[in-house]
GROMACS .gro file of C-alpha atoms in nm:
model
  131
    1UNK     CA    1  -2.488   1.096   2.811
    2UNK     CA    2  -2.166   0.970   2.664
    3UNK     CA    3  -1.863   1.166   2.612
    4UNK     CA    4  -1.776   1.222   2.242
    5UNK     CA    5  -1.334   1.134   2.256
    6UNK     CA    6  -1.169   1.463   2.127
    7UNK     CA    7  -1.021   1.414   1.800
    8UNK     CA    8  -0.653   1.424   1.830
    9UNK     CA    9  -0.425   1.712   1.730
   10UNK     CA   10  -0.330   1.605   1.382
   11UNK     CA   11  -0.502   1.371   1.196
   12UNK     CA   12  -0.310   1.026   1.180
   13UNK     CA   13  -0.510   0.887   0.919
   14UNK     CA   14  -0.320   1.131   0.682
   15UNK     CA   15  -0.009   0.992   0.786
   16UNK     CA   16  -0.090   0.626   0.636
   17UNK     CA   17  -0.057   0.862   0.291
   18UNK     CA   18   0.304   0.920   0.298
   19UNK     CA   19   0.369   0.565   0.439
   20UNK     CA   20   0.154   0.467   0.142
   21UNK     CA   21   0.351   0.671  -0.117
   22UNK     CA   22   0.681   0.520   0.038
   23UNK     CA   23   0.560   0.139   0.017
   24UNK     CA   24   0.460   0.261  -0.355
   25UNK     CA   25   0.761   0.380  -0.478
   26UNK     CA   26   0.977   0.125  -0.301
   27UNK     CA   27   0.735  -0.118  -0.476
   28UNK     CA   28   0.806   0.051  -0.827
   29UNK     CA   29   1.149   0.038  -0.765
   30UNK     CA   30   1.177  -0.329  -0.642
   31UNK     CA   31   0.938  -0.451  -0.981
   32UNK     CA   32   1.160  -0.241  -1.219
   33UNK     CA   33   1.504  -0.380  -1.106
   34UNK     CA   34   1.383  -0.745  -1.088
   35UNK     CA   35   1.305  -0.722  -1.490
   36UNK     CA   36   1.746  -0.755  -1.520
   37UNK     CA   37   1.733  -0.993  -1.303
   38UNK     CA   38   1.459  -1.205  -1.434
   39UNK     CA   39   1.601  -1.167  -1.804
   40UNK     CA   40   1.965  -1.277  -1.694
   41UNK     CA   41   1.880  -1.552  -1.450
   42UNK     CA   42   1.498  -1.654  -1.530
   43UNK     CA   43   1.387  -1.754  -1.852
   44UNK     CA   44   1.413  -1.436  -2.008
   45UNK     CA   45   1.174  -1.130  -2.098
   46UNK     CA   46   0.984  -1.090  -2.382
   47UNK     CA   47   0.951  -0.768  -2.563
   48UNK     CA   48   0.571  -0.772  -2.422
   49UNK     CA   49   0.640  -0.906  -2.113
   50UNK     CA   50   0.898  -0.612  -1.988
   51UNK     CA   51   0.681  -0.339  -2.146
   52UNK     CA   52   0.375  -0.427  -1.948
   53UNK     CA   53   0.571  -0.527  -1.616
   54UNK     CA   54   0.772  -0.145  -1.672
   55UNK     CA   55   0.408   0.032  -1.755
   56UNK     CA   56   0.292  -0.160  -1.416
   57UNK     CA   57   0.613   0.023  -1.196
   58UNK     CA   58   0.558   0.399  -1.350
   59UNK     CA   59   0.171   0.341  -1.297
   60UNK     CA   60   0.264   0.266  -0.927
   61UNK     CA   61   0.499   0.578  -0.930
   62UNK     CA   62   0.195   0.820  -1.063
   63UNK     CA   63  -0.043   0.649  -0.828
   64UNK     CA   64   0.167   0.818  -0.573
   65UNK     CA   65  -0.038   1.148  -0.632
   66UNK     CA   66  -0.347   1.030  -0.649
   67UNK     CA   67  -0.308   0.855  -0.308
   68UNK     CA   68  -0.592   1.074  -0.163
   69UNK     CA   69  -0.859   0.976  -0.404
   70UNK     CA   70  -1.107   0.735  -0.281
   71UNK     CA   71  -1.027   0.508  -0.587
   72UNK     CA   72  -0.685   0.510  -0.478
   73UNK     CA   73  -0.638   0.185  -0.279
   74UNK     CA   74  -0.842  -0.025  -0.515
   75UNK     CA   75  -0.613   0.059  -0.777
   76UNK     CA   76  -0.333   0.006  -0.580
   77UNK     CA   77  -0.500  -0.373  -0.495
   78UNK     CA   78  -0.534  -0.433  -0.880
   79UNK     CA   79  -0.199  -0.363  -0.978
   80UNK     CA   80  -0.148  -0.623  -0.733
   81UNK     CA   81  -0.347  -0.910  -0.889
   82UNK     CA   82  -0.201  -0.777  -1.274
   83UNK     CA   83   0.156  -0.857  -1.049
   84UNK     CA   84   0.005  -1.217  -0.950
   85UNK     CA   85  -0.134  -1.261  -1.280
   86UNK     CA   86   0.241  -1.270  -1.417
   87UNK     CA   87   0.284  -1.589  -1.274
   88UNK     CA   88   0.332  -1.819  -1.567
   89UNK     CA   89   0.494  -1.577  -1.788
   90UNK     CA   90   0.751  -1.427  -1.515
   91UNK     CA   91   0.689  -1.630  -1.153
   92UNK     CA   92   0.944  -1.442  -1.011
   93UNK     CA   93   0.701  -1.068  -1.080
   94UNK     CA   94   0.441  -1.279  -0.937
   95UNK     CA   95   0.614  -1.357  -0.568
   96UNK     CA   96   0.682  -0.948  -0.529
   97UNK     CA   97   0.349  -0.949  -0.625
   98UNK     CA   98   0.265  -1.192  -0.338
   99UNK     CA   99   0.498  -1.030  -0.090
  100UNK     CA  100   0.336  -0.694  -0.168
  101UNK     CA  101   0.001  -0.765  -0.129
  102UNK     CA  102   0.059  -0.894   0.237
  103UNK     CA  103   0.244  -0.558   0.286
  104UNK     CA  104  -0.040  -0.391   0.176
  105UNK     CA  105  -0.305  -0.612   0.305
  106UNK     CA  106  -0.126  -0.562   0.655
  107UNK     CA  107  -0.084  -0.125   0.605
  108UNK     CA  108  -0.489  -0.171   0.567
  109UNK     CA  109  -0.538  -0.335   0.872
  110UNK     CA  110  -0.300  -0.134   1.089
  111UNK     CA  111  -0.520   0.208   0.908
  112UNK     CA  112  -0.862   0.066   1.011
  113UNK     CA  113  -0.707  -0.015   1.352
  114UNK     CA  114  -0.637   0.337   1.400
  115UNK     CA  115  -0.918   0.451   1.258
  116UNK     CA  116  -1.133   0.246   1.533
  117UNK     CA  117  -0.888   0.338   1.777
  118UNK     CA  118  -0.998   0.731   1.714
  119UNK     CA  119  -1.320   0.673   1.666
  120UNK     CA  120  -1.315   0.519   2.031
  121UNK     CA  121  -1.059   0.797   2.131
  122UNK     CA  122  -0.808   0.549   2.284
  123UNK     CA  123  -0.507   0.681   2.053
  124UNK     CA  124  -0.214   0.835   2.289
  125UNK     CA  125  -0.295   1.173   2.156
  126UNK     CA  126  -0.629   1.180   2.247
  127UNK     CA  127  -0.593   1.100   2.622
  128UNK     CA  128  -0.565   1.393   2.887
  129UNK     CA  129  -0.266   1.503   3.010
  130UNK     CA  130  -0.182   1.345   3.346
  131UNK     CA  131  -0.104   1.675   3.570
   0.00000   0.00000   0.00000
């Protein structure tokens, strides 16, 4: 009969929530401040343009509290693409959208390592204390 691992003290799966909140608003944050930048230095902003990439940041700020829905990360994955999508309009949008999705391509990987890490019960907090 196999040994079931003990599941470890507190749950680290919920931690990936803050670290997803921070990579959100630091996301917001970094797509609102490049709109200056784009209409001094790029080709300008159009009146559309600005509105939808500024609607794009404070949707990324409110997804922030929604982070434990199951729907959550999808969304968070589609604001990406609407980022890339941006690319012939406002190319420069489109590479923090780029840049971003690798972040966020890479936070998924490192939760579903954990997660099979747990489920295995290899994580440092599951082992037994060496007496």
């Amino acid at each position: 009969m196999t040994e079931q691992p003990k599941p470890p003290a507190k749950d680290p799966l919920k931690s990936f929530r803050g670290v997803m909140a921070g990579t959100l608003i630091m996301e917001a944050i970094v797509v609102a401040l490049a709109l200056p930048v784009v209409a001094q230095l790029g080709g300008g902003l159009t009146s559309g343009t600005g509105w939808a990439v500024i609607t794009i940041a404070v949707v990324m700020g409110v997804l922030c509290g929604f982070l434990s829905k199951p729907w959550a990360v999808p969304a968070i994955l589609v604001l990406q693409g609407v980022l890339i999508l941006f690319f012939f309009a406002l190319p420069a949008i489109a590479v923090i959208g780029f840049v971003f999705l690798a972040l966020w391509l890479w936070l998924l990987w490192l939760r579903r390592d954990v997660a099979r890490r747990m489920a295995e019960g290899r994580l440092p907090s599951q082992q037994e204390a060496a007496d």
